Coordinates of C-alpha atoms in Angstrom, one line a residue:
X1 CA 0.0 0.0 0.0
X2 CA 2.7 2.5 0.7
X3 CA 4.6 1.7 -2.3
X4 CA 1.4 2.6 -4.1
X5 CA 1.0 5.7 -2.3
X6 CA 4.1 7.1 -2.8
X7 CA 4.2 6.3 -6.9
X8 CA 0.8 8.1 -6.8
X9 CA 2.8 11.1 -5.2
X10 CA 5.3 10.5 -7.6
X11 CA 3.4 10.8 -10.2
X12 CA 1.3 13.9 -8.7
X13 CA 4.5 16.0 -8.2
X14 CA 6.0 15.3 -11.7
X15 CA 8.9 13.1 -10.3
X16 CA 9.9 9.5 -11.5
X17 CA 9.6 6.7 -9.4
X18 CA 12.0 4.6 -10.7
X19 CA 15.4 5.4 -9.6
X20 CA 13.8 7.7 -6.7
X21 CA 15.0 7.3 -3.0
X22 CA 11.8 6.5 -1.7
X23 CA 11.8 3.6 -4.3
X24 CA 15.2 2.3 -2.9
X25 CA 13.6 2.6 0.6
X26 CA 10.9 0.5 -0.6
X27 CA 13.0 -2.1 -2.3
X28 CA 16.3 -2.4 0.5
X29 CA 12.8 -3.3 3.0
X30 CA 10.8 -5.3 0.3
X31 CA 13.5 -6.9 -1.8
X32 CA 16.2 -6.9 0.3
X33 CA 15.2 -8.6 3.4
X34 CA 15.1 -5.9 5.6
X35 CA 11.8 -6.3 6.9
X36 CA 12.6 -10.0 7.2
X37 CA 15.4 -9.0 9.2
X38 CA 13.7 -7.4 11.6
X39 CA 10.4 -10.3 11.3
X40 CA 13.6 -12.6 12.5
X41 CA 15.6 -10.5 14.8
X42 CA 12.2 -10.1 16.7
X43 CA 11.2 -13.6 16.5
X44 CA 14.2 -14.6 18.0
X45 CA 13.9 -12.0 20.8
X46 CA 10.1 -13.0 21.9
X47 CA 11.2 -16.9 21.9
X48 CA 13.2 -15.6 24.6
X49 CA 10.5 -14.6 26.8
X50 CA 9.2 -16.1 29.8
X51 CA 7.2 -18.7 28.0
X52 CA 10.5 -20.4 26.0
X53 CA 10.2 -23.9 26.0
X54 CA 13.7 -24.4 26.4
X55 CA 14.3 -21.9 29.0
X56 CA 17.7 -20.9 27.6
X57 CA 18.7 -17.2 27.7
X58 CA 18.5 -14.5 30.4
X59 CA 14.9 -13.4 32.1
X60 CA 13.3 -10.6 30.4
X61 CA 11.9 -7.6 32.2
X62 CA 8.5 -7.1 30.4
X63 CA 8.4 -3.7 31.9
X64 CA 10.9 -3.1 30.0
X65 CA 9.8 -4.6 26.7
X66 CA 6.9 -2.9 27.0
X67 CA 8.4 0.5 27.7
X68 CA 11.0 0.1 24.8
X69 CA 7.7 -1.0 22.4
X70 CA 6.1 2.1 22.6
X71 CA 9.1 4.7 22.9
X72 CA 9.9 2.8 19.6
X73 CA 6.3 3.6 18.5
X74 CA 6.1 7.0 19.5
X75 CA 9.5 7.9 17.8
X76 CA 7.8 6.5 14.4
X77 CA 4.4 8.0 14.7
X78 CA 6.6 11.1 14.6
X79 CA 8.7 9.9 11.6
X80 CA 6.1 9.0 9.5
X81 CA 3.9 12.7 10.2
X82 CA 6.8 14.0 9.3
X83 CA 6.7 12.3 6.1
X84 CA 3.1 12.8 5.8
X85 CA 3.9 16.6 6.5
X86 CA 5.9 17.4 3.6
X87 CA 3.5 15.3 1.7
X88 CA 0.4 16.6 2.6
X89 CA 1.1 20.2 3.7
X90 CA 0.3 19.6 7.6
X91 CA 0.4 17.4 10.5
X92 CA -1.9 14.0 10.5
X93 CA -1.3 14.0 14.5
X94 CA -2.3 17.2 15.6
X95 CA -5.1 16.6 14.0
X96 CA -5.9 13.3 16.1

């Protein structure tokens, strides 16, 4: 869906897709295995938790899990209004 968006901006705005930045983005996450990376890294991180079978690995503080989560959340609800920002001509979360 957000590759579709942002060729219909593209497209809007006069620029070329292919060959953009925002298409690299796209493919280095899609194509790349970026977003497999982190599907993995985090896999292996919640098979950690409390409920591992095999018990291996230190305890983990799900305080702290779920502190880190949302920090991480915040920080990219205010990336992506950012992006929306220039794209749209104002904020999506000041408007929420």
């Amino acid at each position: 869906m957000l590759y579709e968006i942002c060729k219909e901006i593209c497209d809007r705005r006069g620029f070329t897709y292919e060959g953009s930045l925002i298409k690299r983005f796209h493919d280095i996450h899609l194509e790349d295995g970026v977003e497999q990376g982190h599907k993995d890294g985090l896999a292996a991180f919640v098979d950690l938790g409390p409920d591992a079978a095999d018990g291996v690995g230190e305890p983990i503080d799900m305080d702290e899990v779920r502190k880190g989560a949302l920090e991480a959340i915040r920080v990219m609800r205010v990336w992506w209004d950012a992006l929306l920002n220039k794209s749209l001509g104002h904020s999506v979360l000041s408007a929420a």
